[in-house]
Structure formats: structure tokens, C-alpha cells
Short mmCIF file of C-alpha atoms in Angstrom, two decimals:
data_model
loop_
_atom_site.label_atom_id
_atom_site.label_comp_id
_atom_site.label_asym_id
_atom_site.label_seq_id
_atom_site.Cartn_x
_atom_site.Cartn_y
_atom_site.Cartn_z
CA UNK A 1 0.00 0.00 0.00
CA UNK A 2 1.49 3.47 -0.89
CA UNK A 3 0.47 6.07 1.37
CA UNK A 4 0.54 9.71 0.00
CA UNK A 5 0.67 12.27 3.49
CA UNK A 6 0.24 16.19 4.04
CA UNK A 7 -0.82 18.26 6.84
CA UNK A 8 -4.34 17.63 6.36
CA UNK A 9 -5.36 14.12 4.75
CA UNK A 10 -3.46 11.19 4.61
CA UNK A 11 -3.91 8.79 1.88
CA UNK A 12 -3.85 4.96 0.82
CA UNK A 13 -3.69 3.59 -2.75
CA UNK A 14 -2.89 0.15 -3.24
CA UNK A 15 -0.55 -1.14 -6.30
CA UNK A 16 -3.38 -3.60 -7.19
CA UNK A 17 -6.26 -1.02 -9.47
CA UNK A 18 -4.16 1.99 -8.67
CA UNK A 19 -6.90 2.07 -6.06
CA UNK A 20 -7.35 4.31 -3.90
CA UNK A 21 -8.43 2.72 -0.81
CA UNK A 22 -8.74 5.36 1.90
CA UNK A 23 -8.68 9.30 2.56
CA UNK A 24 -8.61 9.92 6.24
CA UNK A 25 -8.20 13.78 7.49
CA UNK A 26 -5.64 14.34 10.20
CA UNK A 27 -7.13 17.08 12.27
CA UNK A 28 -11.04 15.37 12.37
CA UNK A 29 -10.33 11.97 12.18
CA UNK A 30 -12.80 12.16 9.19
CA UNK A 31 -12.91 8.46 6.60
CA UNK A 32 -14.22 9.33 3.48
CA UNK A 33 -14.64 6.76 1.37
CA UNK A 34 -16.24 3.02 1.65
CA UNK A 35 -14.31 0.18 3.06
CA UNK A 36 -14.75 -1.97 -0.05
CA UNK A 37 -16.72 -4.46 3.00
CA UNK A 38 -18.43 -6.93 0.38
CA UNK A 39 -21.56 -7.34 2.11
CA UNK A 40 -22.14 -4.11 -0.01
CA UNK A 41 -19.70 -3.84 -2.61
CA UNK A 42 -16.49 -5.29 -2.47
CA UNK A 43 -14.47 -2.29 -4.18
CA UNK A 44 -13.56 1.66 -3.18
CA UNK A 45 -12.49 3.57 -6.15
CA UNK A 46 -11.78 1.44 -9.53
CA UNK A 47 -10.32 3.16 -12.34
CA UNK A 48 -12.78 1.85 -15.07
CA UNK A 49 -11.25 0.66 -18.99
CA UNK A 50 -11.35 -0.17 -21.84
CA UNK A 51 -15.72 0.66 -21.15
CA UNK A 52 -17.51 2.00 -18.58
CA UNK A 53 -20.52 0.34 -17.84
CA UNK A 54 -22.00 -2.70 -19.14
CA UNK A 55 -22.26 -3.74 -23.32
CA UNK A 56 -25.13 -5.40 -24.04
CA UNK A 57 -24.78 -9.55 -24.06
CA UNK A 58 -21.14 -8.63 -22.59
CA UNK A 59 -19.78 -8.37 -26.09
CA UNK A 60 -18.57 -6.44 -29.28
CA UNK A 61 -18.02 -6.03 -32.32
CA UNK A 62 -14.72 -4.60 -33.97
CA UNK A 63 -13.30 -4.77 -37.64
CA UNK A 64 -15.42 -8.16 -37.97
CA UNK A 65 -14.33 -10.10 -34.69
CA UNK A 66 -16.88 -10.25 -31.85
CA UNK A 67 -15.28 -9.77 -28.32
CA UNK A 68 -16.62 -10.54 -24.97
CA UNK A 69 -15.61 -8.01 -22.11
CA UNK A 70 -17.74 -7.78 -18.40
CA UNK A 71 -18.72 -4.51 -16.89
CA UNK A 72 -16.42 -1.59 -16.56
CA UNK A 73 -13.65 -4.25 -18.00
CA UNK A 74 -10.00 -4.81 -16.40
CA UNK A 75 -8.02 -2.33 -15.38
CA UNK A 76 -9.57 -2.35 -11.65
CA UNK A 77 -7.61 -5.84 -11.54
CA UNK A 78 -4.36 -5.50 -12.90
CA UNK A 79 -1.17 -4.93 -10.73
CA UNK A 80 0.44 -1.12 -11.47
CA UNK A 81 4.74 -0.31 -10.97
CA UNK A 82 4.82 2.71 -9.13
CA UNK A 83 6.82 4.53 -11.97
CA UNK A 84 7.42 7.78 -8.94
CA UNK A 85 6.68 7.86 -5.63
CA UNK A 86 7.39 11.15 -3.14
CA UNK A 87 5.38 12.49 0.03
CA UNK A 88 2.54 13.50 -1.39
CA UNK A 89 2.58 12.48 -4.77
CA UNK A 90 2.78 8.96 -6.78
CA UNK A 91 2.58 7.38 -10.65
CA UNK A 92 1.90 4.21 -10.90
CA UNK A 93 2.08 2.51 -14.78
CA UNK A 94 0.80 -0.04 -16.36
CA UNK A 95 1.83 -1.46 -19.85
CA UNK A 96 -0.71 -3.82 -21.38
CA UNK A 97 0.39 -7.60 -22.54
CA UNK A 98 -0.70 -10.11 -25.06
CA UNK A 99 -3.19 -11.80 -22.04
CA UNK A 100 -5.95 -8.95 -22.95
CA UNK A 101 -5.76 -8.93 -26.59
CA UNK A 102 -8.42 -11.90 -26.38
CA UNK A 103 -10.79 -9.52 -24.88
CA UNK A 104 -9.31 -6.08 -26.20
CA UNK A 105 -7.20 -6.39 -29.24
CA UNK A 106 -5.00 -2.76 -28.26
CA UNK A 107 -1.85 -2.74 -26.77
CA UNK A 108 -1.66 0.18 -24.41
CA UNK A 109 0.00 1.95 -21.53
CA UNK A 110 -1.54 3.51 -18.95
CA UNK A 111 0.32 6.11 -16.13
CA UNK A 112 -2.13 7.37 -13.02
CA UNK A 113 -1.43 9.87 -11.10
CA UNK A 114 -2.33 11.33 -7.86
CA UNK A 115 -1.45 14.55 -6.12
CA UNK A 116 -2.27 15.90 -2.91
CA UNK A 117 -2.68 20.09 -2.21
CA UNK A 118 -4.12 20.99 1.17
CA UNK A 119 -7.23 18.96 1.55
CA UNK A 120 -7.65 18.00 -2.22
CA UNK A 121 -6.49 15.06 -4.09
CA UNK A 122 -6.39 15.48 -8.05
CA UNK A 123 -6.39 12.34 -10.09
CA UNK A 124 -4.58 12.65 -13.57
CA UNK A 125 -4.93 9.89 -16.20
CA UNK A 126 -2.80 9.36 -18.99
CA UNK A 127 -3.35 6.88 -22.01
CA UNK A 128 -1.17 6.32 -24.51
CA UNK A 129 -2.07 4.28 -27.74
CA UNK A 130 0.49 1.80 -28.68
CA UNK A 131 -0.76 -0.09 -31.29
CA UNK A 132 -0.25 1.74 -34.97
CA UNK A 133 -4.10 2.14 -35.90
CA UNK A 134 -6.78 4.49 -34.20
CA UNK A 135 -7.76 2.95 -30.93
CA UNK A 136 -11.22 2.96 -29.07
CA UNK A 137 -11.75 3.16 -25.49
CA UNK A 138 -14.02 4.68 -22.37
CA UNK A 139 -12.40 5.21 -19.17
CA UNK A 140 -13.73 6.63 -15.89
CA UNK A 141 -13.62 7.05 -12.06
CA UNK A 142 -16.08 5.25 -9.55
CA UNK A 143 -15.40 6.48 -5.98
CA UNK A 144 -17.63 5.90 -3.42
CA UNK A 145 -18.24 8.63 -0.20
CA UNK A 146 -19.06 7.70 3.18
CA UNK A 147 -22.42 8.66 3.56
CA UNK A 148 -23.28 9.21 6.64
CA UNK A 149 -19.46 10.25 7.62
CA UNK A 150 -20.52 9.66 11.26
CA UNK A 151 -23.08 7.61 13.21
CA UNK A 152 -24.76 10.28 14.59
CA UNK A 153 -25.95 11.43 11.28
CA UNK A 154 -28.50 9.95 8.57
CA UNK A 155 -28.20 9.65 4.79
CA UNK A 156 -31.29 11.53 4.38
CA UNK A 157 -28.97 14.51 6.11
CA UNK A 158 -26.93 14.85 2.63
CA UNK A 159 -27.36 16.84 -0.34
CA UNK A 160 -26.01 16.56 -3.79
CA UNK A 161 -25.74 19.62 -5.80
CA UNK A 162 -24.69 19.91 -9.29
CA UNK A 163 -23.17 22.81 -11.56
CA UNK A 164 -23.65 22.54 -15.13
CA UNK A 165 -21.01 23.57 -18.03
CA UNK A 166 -21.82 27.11 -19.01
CA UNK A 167 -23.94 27.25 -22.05
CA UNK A 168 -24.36 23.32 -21.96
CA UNK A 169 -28.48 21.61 -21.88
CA UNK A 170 -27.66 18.68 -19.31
CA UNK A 171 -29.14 15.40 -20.64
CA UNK A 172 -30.52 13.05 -17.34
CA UNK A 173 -29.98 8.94 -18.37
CA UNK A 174 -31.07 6.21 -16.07
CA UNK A 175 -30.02 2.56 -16.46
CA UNK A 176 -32.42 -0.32 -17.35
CA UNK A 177 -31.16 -3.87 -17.21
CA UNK A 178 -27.67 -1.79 -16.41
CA UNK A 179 -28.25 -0.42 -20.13
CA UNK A 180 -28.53 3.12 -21.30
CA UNK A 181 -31.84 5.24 -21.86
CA UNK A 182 -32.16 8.22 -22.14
CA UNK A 183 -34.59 10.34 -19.54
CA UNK A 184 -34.70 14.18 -20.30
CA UNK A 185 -32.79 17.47 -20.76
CA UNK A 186 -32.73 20.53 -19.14
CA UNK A 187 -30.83 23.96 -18.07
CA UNK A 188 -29.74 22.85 -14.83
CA UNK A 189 -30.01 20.34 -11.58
CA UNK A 190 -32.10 21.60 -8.75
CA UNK A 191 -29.92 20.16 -5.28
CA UNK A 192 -31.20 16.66 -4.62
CA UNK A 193 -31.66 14.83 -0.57
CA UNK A 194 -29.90 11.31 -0.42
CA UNK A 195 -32.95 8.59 -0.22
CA UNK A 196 -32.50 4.92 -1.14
CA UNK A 197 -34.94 5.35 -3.67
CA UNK A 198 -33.09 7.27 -6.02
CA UNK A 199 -30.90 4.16 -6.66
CA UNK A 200 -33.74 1.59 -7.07
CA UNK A 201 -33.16 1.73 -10.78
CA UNK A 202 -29.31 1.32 -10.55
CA UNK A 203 -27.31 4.53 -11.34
CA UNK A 204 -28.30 7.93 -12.91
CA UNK A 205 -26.22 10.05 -15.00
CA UNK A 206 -25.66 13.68 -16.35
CA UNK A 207 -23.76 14.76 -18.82
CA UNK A 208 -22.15 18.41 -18.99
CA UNK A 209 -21.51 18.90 -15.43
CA UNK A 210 -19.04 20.66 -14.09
CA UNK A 211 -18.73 20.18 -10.26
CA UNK A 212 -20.70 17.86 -7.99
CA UNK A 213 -20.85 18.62 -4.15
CA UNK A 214 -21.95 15.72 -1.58
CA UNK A 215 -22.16 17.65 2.13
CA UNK A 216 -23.65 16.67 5.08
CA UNK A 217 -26.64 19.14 6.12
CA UNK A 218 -26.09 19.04 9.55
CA UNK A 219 -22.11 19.37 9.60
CA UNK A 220 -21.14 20.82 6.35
CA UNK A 221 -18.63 17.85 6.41
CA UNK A 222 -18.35 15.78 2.78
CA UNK A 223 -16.71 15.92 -0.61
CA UNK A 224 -16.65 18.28 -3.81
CA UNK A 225 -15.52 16.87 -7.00
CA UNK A 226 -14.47 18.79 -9.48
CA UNK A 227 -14.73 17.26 -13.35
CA UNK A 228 -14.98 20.01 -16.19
CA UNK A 229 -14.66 18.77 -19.45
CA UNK A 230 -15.58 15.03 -18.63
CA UNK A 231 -18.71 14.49 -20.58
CA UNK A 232 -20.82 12.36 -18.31
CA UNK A 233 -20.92 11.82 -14.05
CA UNK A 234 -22.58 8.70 -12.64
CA UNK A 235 -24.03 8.69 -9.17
CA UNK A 236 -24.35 5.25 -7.52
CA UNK A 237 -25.01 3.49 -4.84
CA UNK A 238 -26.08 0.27 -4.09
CA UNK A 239 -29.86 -0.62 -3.24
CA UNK A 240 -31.30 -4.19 -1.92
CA UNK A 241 -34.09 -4.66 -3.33
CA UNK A 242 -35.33 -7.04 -0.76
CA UNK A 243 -36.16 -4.15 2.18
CA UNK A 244 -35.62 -0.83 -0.15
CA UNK A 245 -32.47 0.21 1.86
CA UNK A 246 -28.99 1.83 0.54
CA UNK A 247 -25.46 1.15 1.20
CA UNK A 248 -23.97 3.48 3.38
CA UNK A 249 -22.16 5.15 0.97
CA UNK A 250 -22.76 7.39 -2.83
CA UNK A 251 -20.45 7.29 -5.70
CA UNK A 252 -19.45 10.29 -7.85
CA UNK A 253 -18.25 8.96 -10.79
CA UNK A 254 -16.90 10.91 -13.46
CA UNK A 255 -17.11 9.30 -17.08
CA UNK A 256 -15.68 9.28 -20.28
CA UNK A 257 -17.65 6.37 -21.50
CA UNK A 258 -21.46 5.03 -21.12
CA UNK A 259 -22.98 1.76 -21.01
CA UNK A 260 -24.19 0.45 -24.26
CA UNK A 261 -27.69 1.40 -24.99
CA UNK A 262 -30.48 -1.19 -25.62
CA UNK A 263 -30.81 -0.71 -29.64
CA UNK A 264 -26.99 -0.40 -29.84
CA UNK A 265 -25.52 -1.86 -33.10
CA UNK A 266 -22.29 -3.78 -31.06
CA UNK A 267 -19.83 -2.01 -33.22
CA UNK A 268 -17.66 -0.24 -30.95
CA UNK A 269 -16.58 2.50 -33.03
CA UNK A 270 -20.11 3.05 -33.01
CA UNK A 271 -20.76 3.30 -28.93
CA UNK A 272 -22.10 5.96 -27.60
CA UNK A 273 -19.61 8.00 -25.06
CA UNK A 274 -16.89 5.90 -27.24
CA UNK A 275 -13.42 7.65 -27.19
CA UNK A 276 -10.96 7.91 -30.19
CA UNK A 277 -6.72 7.80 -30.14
CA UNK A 278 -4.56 7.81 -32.66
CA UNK A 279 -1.67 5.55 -33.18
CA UNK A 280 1.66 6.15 -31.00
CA UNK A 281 -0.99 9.43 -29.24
CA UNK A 282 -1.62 10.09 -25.26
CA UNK A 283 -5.34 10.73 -23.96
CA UNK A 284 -4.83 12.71 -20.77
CA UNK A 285 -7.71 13.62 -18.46
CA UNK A 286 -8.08 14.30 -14.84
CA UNK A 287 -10.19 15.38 -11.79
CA UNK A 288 -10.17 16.52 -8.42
CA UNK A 289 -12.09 15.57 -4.99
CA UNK A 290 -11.82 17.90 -2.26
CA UNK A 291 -12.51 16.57 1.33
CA UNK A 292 -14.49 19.01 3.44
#
């Protein structure tokens, strides 16, 4: 485990994901994100490639070869190098081998970083094509916040408020059968109180949104992420459908990449949210959380 340190948060990422697997703050004694306990869902923050989301039948198509791939694919499981490692900032890398082309036929390298600045972490991705023809990928974030932070408090106590991209329409999706529909558009997202029912349906997404805030009512106490210029956020949590209740915890998840809709043709060149790189080019994208 790697453990990234300033005055106010201290940080764990593990080798295995590039995960980060715990944001504690110093002076409050604050956790912020899940535990990964699998009761819920065994994971904290996956980095999620070559898709986000799931393809419909788990499979497709590219220059004539059908390819099966599971939900948000395999990066969450590979083992990084950390390529550079100081106090209170680390890269870890990962160069893709011949065991994925079965699944995804690119050969790739991907570098992660992460960077702490007071009480904010900022998460660059890089993505560089190695293969000499135009590659196609989605890649995204899936963190998931503590919510309630303490046990005095109650879900229901915490807000999530949105800010749009200036002079964007944001477009609402919601997930059936963990595939893409589309819901409606409009000028901006009114605040919105954490309930379990807003995840009976699996996730909801926006696109165009620039900042997402998740704070506790009661203490002020939560997380902001900042993610201009990613085209979609996710918001997750999971929901048992056998009493109607939550897990104790909400993911902000900031997306280049959907799911596969439910008329989708397979090809991937064709998928919505899909992502384009040249041969021998590097993708580069990156967001921060900042713990309140």
C-alpha cells in the first residue's frame, strides 16, 4: 500500500487497481470513502477501462471479430509499478500484454497519477495508444463517499448539488437492465436529498456537469468533486431490493464512457460516449475531490 501524506489528509492507494483505498483527514479523524466491505460492494475507487458500464450480451463487435468483455472491464484488476513515488505524490504505470488482446485487441499503456494540495487530491490519467491504428476506449472514475461520515448522522442529512457547463443543456440517463436510456434534458439540476430510492433503478447520470458537491446538512462535512470537461458523471449506490435500503455510501463517478444502450448496433466505433486515439498518441484527463 502506498500512502501519499500532508498536513491535512493522509492517503492509501494500493498497487493492485491503482486504487485508492482510503482518505482519512488528520485534524477530524474524518474516513471518506467506503471500506470496499463486500456485504455491499467489495471495491472503493476502480479506475474503469477499456468501457464504462455494461455492453449489451457482454460483447462487441470490432473490424469483424466479436469480443466478450464484463462490466467496466480490467483495469480495476491489474497490478500497477509505481513509476514515482514522493510524500505527497505517486505514478503508478501499467503497460498492457498479449493476455488482454483476447478480450481487447490494443496494446496500451496507462500512467495514473495522484497529487495531494491541502485537503484535495487530483487524479490525472494518462493513455497512450500503442498499437499503430486508431484505438477505441471509455475510461472513468467510480469512488464511493461515506455517507453518513458519522453515526450520529442519517443519509437523508446529505445533499447533492450539481453545476452545469456554461452554455451546456444537461441530458438526465437512467439505467435499465444496467443499459442506457435516455430520460430528459434541461438547463440545470435543482440540489437533490440522499434517499435509497433514487438508486432503485441502478445509477443515474448527467452529462455536462461541471462540479458535484456531496455535504452533510447538519455538519457541512463531505466531498466536492471537481470534473470540467468530462462528458458524463454517474451517481451510484447500491440498493437491496429485498427491504428498499442503501449502502452506506454514494459514488461520484466521473465518465468518459457510457454503457451500451439497448438498440446499440455492437460495433464499438459506433458506442455511444466511445473515445478515439490515434496511433503512437496520449489521452490525458483528470479530476479533483476535495474533502471538506
Amino acid at each position: 500500500m502506498i500512502v501519499l501524506e500532508n498536513e491535512a489528509l493522509k492517503v492509501s492507494i494500493s498497487t493492485s487497481g491503482a486504487e485508492v483505498r482510503e482518505v482519512l483527514n488528520k485534524k477530524t479523524g474524518l474516513s471518506y470513502l467506503w471500506s470496499g466491505e463486500s456485504t455491499h460492494w467489495g471495491r472503493v475507487s476502480p479506475i474503469l477501462f477499456p468501457i464504462v458500464g455494461r455492453l449489451k450480451k457482454d460483447q462487441y463487435k470490432l473490424n469483424g471479430k466479436t469480443y466478450h468483455l464484463s462490466q467496466h472491464g480490467f483495469l480495476r484488476d491489474v497490478e500497477f509499478t509505481v513509476q514515482a513515488q514522493h510524500v505527497d505524490h505517486v505514478s503508478f504505470c501499467f503497460e498492457s500484454s498479449d493476455d488482454f488482446l483476447d478480450v481487447y485487441p490494443y496494446r496500451f499503456q496507462a500512467v495514473i497519477h495522484y497529487a495531494l494540495k491541502e485537503q484535495s487530491l487530483n487524479v490525472r490519467w494518462e493513455i497512450k495508444n500503442e498499437q499503430k491504428e486508431t484505438m477505441y476506449f471509455s475510461i472513468g472514475a467510480h469512488p464511493a463517499f461515506n455517507v453518513p461520515l458519522t453515526s450520529e448522522e442519517k443519509a437523508e442529512e446529505y445533499t447533492l448539488a450539481f453545476t452545469s457547463a456554461v452554455g451546456k443543456r444537461v441530458t438526465r440517463y437512467e439505467l435499465a437492465k444496467s443499459l442506457i436510456k435516455e430520460k430528459e434534458s434541461a438547463e440545470t439540476i435543482e440540489p437533490i436529498s440522499i434517499q435509497a430510492s433514487l438508486f432503485k433503478n441502478d445509477a443515474f447520470i448527467y452529462s455536462h456537469i461541471d462540479h458535484v458537491s456531496l455535504l452533510s446538512d447538519r455538519t457541512g462535512h463531505g466531498v466536492e468533486v471537481d470534473l470540467a470537461a468530462f462528458p458524463f458523471v454517474g451517481i451510484w449506490s447500491s440498493y437491496n431490493q429485498s427491504n428498499g435500503t442503501m449502502a452506506p455510501f454514494v459514488c461520484i463517478e466521473p465518465w468518459y464512457g457510457l454503457a451500451d444502450t439497448e438498440d446499440t448496433s455492437g460495433q464499438l466505433k459506433e458506442k455511444i460516449g466511445i473515445n478515439k486515439l490515434e496511433a503512437g498518441s496520449w489521452f490525458e484527463a483528470n479530476y479533483t475531490m476535495t474533502f471538506i
